[in-house]
PDB file of C-alpha atoms and ligand atoms in Angstrom:
ATOM      1  CA  MET A 459      31.531   7.060  -3.269  1.00  0.00           C
ATOM      2  CA  LYS A 460      29.734   4.474  -1.044  1.00  0.00           C
ATOM      3  CA  LYS A 461      27.236   2.468  -2.730  1.00  0.00           C
ATOM      4  CA  LYS A 462      23.536   2.434  -1.492  1.00  0.00           C
ATOM      5  CA  LYS A 463      22.293  -0.944  -0.702  1.00  0.00           C
ATOM      6  CA  ILE A 464      18.871  -2.113  -1.568  1.00  0.00           C
ATOM      7  CA  LEU A 465      17.096  -5.371  -0.507  1.00  0.00           C
ATOM      8  CA  PHE A 466      14.005  -6.517  -2.176  1.00  0.00           C
ATOM      9  CA  VAL A 467      12.058  -8.681  -0.155  1.00  0.00           C
ATOM     10  CA  CYS A 468       9.090 -11.474  -0.550  1.00  0.00           C
ATOM     11  CA  LEU A 469       7.839 -14.780   0.732  1.00  0.00           C
ATOM     12  CA  GLY A 470       9.764 -17.491  -1.109  1.00  0.00           C
ATOM     13  CA  ASN A 471      12.344 -15.259  -2.938  1.00  0.00           C
ATOM     14  CA  ILE A 472      11.309 -16.961  -6.364  1.00  0.00           C
ATOM     15  CA  CYS A 473       8.681 -14.943  -7.822  1.00  0.00           C
ATOM     16  CA  ARG A 474       8.147 -11.427  -6.970  1.00  0.00           C
ATOM     17  CA  SER A 475      11.361 -10.213  -5.153  1.00  0.00           C
ATOM     18  CA  PRO A 476      14.028 -11.931  -7.635  1.00  0.00           C
ATOM     19  CA  LEU A 477      11.976  -9.974 -10.728  1.00  0.00           C
ATOM     20  CA  ALA A 478      11.812  -6.797  -8.594  1.00  0.00           C
ATOM     21  CA  GLU A 479      15.872  -7.098  -8.159  1.00  0.00           C
ATOM     22  CA  ALA A 480      16.078  -7.453 -12.061  1.00  0.00           C
ATOM     23  CA  LEU A 481      13.844  -4.777 -13.143  1.00  0.00           C
ATOM     24  CA  PHE A 482      15.599  -2.593 -10.652  1.00  0.00           C
ATOM     25  CA  LEU A 483      18.928  -3.464 -12.172  1.00  0.00           C
ATOM     26  CA  GLN A 484      17.490  -2.932 -15.264  1.00  0.00           C
ATOM     27  CA  ALA A 485      16.184   0.865 -14.532  1.00  0.00           C
ATOM     28  CA  LEU A 486      19.780   1.444 -13.057  1.00  0.00           C
ATOM     29  CA  SER A 487      21.162   0.196 -15.976  1.00  0.00           C
ATOM     30  CA  ASP A 488      19.175   2.525 -18.489  1.00  0.00           C
ATOM     31  CA  ALA A 489      19.595   5.404 -16.300  1.00  0.00           C
ATOM     32  CA  GLY A 490      23.456   4.853 -16.123  1.00  0.00           C
ATOM     33  CA  ALA A 491      23.596   4.302 -12.460  1.00  0.00           C
ATOM     34  CA  GLU A 492      24.219   0.756 -12.015  1.00  0.00           C
ATOM     35  CA  ASP A 493      27.789   1.875  -9.951  1.00  0.00           C
ATOM     36  CA  LEU A 494      25.939   3.685  -7.566  1.00  0.00           C
ATOM     37  CA  PHE A 495      23.766   0.771  -5.922  1.00  0.00           C
ATOM     38  CA  GLU A 496      24.141  -2.730  -4.595  1.00  0.00           C
ATOM     39  CA  VAL A 497      21.092  -4.412  -5.176  1.00  0.00           C
ATOM     40  CA  ASP A 498      19.837  -8.325  -3.549  1.00  0.00           C
ATOM     41  CA  SER A 499      16.680  -9.915  -2.808  1.00  0.00           C
ATOM     42  CA  CYS A 500      15.764 -12.712  -0.124  1.00  0.00           C
ATOM     43  CA  GLY A 501      13.000 -14.413   0.939  1.00  0.00           C
ATOM     44  CA  THR A 502      11.242 -14.389   4.651  1.00  0.00           C
ATOM     45  CA  ASN A 503      10.551 -18.185   4.749  1.00  0.00           C
ATOM     46  CA  GLY A 504      13.633 -20.003   3.346  1.00  0.00           C
ATOM     47  CA  GLN A 505      11.707 -22.711   1.826  1.00  0.00           C
ATOM     48  CA  HIS A 506      13.115 -22.464  -1.462  1.00  0.00           C
ATOM     49  CA  ASP A 507      16.714 -21.702  -0.359  1.00  0.00           C
ATOM     50  CA  GLY A 508      19.383 -22.153  -3.274  1.00  0.00           C
ATOM     51  CA  GLU A 509      16.751 -22.388  -5.859  1.00  0.00           C
ATOM     52  CA  GLU A 510      16.543 -20.297  -8.962  1.00  0.00           C
ATOM     53  CA  ALA A 511      13.449 -18.084  -9.495  1.00  0.00           C
ATOM     54  CA  ASP A 512      10.367 -19.948 -10.475  1.00  0.00           C
ATOM     55  CA  PRO A 513      10.356 -20.872 -14.310  1.00  0.00           C
ATOM     56  CA  ARG A 514       6.962 -19.079 -14.464  1.00  0.00           C
ATOM     57  CA  THR A 515       8.613 -15.988 -13.511  1.00  0.00           C
ATOM     58  CA  ARG A 516      11.644 -16.741 -15.606  1.00  0.00           C
ATOM     59  CA  ASN A 517       9.609 -17.395 -18.735  1.00  0.00           C
ATOM     60  CA  ASN A 518       7.506 -14.181 -18.193  1.00  0.00           C
ATOM     61  CA  ALA A 519      10.604 -11.930 -17.623  1.00  0.00           C
ATOM     62  CA  ALA A 520      12.225 -13.577 -20.719  1.00  0.00           C
ATOM     63  CA  SER A 521       9.248 -12.743 -22.754  1.00  0.00           C
ATOM     64  CA  HIS A 522       9.962  -8.879 -21.693  1.00  0.00           C
ATOM     65  CA  GLY A 523      13.740  -9.282 -22.312  1.00  0.00           C
ATOM     66  CA  ILE A 524      14.563  -9.466 -18.675  1.00  0.00           C
ATOM     67  CA  SER A 525      16.855 -12.310 -17.340  1.00  0.00           C
ATOM     68  CA  ILE A 526      16.934 -13.369 -13.662  1.00  0.00           C
ATOM     69  CA  ASP A 527      20.042 -14.266 -12.137  1.00  0.00           C
ATOM     70  CA  HIS A 528      19.420 -15.288  -8.414  1.00  0.00           C
ATOM     71  CA  ARG A 529      19.257 -18.217  -6.250  1.00  0.00           C
ATOM     72  CA  SER A 530      16.823 -18.008  -3.173  1.00  0.00           C
ATOM     73  CA  ARG A 531      17.829 -16.970   0.143  1.00  0.00           C
ATOM     74  CA  LYS A 532      16.406 -16.424   3.435  1.00  0.00           C
ATOM     75  CA  ILE A 533      16.701 -12.907   5.259  1.00  0.00           C
ATOM     76  CA  THR A 534      18.766 -12.653   8.319  1.00  0.00           C
ATOM     77  CA  PRO A 535      18.926 -10.123  10.933  1.00  0.00           C
ATOM     78  CA  MET A 536      22.203  -9.004   9.554  1.00  0.00           C
ATOM     79  CA  ASP A 537      20.624  -8.114   6.263  1.00  0.00           C
ATOM     80  CA  LEU A 538      18.783  -5.176   8.502  1.00  0.00           C
ATOM     81  CA  ASP A 539      22.005  -3.435   9.364  1.00  0.00           C
ATOM     82  CA  TYR A 540      23.795  -3.947   5.996  1.00  0.00           C
ATOM     83  CA  PHE A 541      21.087  -2.722   3.449  1.00  0.00           C
ATOM     84  CA  ASP A 542      20.062   1.072   3.621  1.00  0.00           C
ATOM     85  CA  LEU A 543      16.705   0.241   2.339  1.00  0.00           C
ATOM     86  CA  VAL A 544      14.434  -2.845   2.444  1.00  0.00           C
ATOM     87  CA  LEU A 545      11.653  -3.006   0.162  1.00  0.00           C
ATOM     88  CA  VAL A 546       8.579  -5.493   1.107  1.00  0.00           C
ATOM     89  CA  MET A 547       5.978  -6.792  -1.183  1.00  0.00           C
ATOM     90  CA  ASP A 548       3.242  -7.233   0.995  1.00  0.00           C
ATOM     91  CA  GLU A 549       2.107  -6.644   4.815  1.00  0.00           C
ATOM     92  CA  ASN A 550       2.936 -10.180   5.755  1.00  0.00           C
ATOM     93  CA  ASN A 551       6.555  -9.612   4.497  1.00  0.00           C
ATOM     94  CA  ARG A 552       6.555  -6.327   6.491  1.00  0.00           C
ATOM     95  CA  ARG A 553       5.505  -7.730   9.591  1.00  0.00           C
ATOM     96  CA  THR A 554       7.908 -10.775   9.338  1.00  0.00           C
ATOM     97  CA  VAL A 555      10.941  -8.480   8.737  1.00  0.00           C
ATOM     98  CA  GLU A 556       9.800  -6.281  11.542  1.00  0.00           C
ATOM     99  CA  LEU A 557      10.128  -8.964  13.860  1.00  0.00           C
ATOM    100  CA  LEU A 558      13.565  -9.298  12.958  1.00  0.00           C
ATOM    101  CA  CYS A 559      14.349  -5.850  13.758  1.00  0.00           C
ATOM    102  CA  THR A 560      15.851  -5.074  17.263  1.00  0.00           C
ATOM    103  CA  THR A 561      16.304  -1.193  16.625  1.00  0.00           C
ATOM    104  CA  SER A 562      14.196   1.705  15.345  1.00  0.00           C
ATOM    105  CA  GLN A 563      16.784   2.476  12.554  1.00  0.00           C
ATOM    106  CA  GLN A 564      16.386  -0.943  11.573  1.00  0.00           C
ATOM    107  CA  ARG A 565      12.595  -0.441  11.680  1.00  0.00           C
ATOM    108  CA  LEU A 566      13.094   2.558   9.451  1.00  0.00           C
ATOM    109  CA  LYS A 567      14.766   0.931   6.623  1.00  0.00           C
ATOM    110  CA  ILE A 568      11.394  -1.082   5.508  1.00  0.00           C
ATOM    111  CA  LYS A 569       9.329  -0.008   2.978  1.00  0.00           C
ATOM    112  CA  LYS A 570       6.802  -0.894   0.818  1.00  0.00           C
ATOM    113  CA  LEU A 571       7.722  -1.416  -2.704  1.00  0.00           C
ATOM    114  CA  ARG A 572       4.175   0.182  -3.797  1.00  0.00           C
ATOM    115  CA  ALA A 573       4.934   3.297  -1.562  1.00  0.00           C
ATOM    116  CA  PHE A 574       4.691   5.556  -4.583  1.00  0.00           C
ATOM    117  CA  ASP A 575       2.221   3.585  -6.771  1.00  0.00           C
ATOM    118  CA  PRO A 576       0.123   6.019  -8.582  1.00  0.00           C
ATOM    119  CA  LEU A 577      -3.122   4.442  -8.645  1.00  0.00           C
ATOM    120  CA  PHE A 578      -2.690   2.241  -5.631  1.00  0.00           C
ATOM    121  CA  PRO A 579      -0.287   3.528  -3.246  1.00  0.00           C
ATOM    122  CA  MET A 580       0.830   1.135  -0.674  1.00  0.00           C
ATOM    123  CA  ASP A 581      -1.142  -1.852  -1.916  1.00  0.00           C
ATOM    124  CA  ASP A 582       0.477  -5.186  -1.679  1.00  0.00           C
ATOM    125  CA  VAL A 583       2.149  -6.618  -4.751  1.00  0.00           C
ATOM    126  CA  GLY A 584      -0.041 -10.062  -4.815  1.00  0.00           C
ATOM    127  CA  ASP A 585       1.677 -13.242  -4.777  1.00  0.00           C
ATOM    128  CA  PRO A 586       1.292 -14.598  -8.130  1.00  0.00           C
ATOM    129  CA  TRP A 587       2.574 -18.361  -7.012  1.00  0.00           C
ATOM    130  CA  PHE A 588      -1.236 -19.953  -6.941  1.00  0.00           C
ATOM    131  CA  GLY A 589      -2.362 -17.915  -9.747  1.00  0.00           C
ATOM    132  CA  GLY A 590      -2.068 -18.488 -13.603  1.00  0.00           C
ATOM    133  CA  GLU A 591      -0.042 -16.631 -16.240  1.00  0.00           C
ATOM    134  CA  ALA A 592      -2.028 -13.341 -16.070  1.00  0.00           C
ATOM    135  CA  GLY A 593      -1.090 -13.324 -12.578  1.00  0.00           C
ATOM    136  CA  PHE A 594       2.690 -13.100 -13.452  1.00  0.00           C
ATOM    137  CA  GLU A 595       1.998 -10.833 -16.324  1.00  0.00           C
ATOM    138  CA  LEU A 596       0.489  -8.411 -13.735  1.00  0.00           C
ATOM    139  CA  THR A 597       3.053  -8.740 -11.385  1.00  0.00           C
ATOM    140  CA  TYR A 598       5.606  -8.128 -13.800  1.00  0.00           C
ATOM    141  CA  HIS A 599       3.796  -4.767 -14.824  1.00  0.00           C
ATOM    142  CA  ILE A 600       3.466  -3.642 -11.198  1.00  0.00           C
ATOM    143  CA  LEU A 601       7.092  -4.415 -10.578  1.00  0.00           C
ATOM    144  CA  GLN A 602       8.224  -2.816 -13.682  1.00  0.00           C
ATOM    145  CA  GLU A 603       6.465   0.318 -12.776  1.00  0.00           C
ATOM    146  CA  ASN A 604       7.293   0.876  -9.123  1.00  0.00           C
ATOM    147  CA  THR A 605      11.123  -0.323  -9.414  1.00  0.00           C
ATOM    148  CA  ALA A 606      11.381   2.602 -12.232  1.00  0.00           C
ATOM    149  CA  LEU A 607       9.678   4.836  -9.611  1.00  0.00           C
ATOM    150  CA  TRP A 608      12.213   3.876  -7.037  1.00  0.00           C
ATOM    151  CA  VAL A 609      14.813   4.613  -9.092  1.00  0.00           C
ATOM    152  CA  GLN A 610      13.454   8.035  -9.923  1.00  0.00           C
ATOM    153  CA  ARG A 611      13.268   8.608  -6.123  1.00  0.00           C
ATOM    154  CA  LEU A 612      16.848   7.501  -5.427  1.00  0.00           C
ATOM    155  CA  LEU A 613      18.847   8.703  -8.257  1.00  0.00           C
ATOM    156  CA  PRO A 614      20.046  11.978  -6.582  1.00  0.00           C
ATOM    157  CA  TYR A 615      21.569   9.447  -4.099  1.00  0.00           C
ATOM    158  CA  PRO A 616      24.258   8.568  -2.679  1.00  0.00           C
ATOM    159  CA  ARG A 617      26.118  11.723  -2.165  1.00  0.00           C
TER     160      ARG A 617
HETATM  161  P1  4NP B 989       7.247 -15.218  -3.863  1.00  0.00           P
HETATM  162  O1  4NP B 989       6.160 -16.098  -4.011  1.00  0.00           O
HETATM  163  O2  4NP B 989       7.106 -14.907  -2.326  1.00  0.00           O
HETATM  164  O3  4NP B 989       6.877 -14.216  -4.645  1.00  0.00           O
HETATM  165  O4  4NP B 989       8.860 -15.886  -4.085  1.00  0.00           O
HETATM  166  C1  4NP B 989       5.978 -17.745  -3.455  1.00  0.00           C
HETATM  167  C2  4NP B 989       6.845 -18.797  -3.871  1.00  0.00           C
HETATM  168  C3  4NP B 989       6.609 -19.937  -3.220  1.00  0.00           C
HETATM  169  C4  4NP B 989       5.531 -19.835  -2.169  1.00  0.00           C
HETATM  170  C5  4NP B 989       4.704 -18.871  -1.991  1.00  0.00           C
HETATM  171  C6  4NP B 989       5.017 -17.567  -2.551  1.00  0.00           C
HETATM  172  N1  4NP B 989       5.409 -21.077  -1.429  1.00  0.00           N
HETATM  173  O5  4NP B 989       4.368 -21.297  -0.838  1.00  0.00           O
HETATM  174  O6  4NP B 989       6.464 -21.973  -1.416  1.00  0.00           O
END
């Protein structure tokens, strides 16, 4: 069976998207569905290329029993062909990724991570970079809830 390929995107690929990737993988694992998907994350600015996730994100995730195993990388135009679904954290990410698209098929792959958020549908996942610990904790809960919702939506696939 062909795996469905999911890419999470934020600005630096050291706070939001690597955590989203780890939480999505955890939700897949909980559902016994890891084998059906290939998952990765990347950033739009490449400023932290090769770096591990931010220590504040890693510490917060660890406090919830989640470890993050990822090195930051910048999105490439090839990602838009390779991945089936490109889940962006905010409108800036969406605009940047859309500018890389050359076909409508690629554009249709881009969705907001909070598309199914029950309270704040289509809201941005705010950038916790400049805030304190509470921001990292809030980001964790937003990502945990919304990645679980995506797994629920995607589980009937791939066929
Ligand atoms: P992320 O957070 O996009 O969630 O990884 C950021 C990380 C780094 C910077 C901004 C946001 N930065 O300005 O370096």
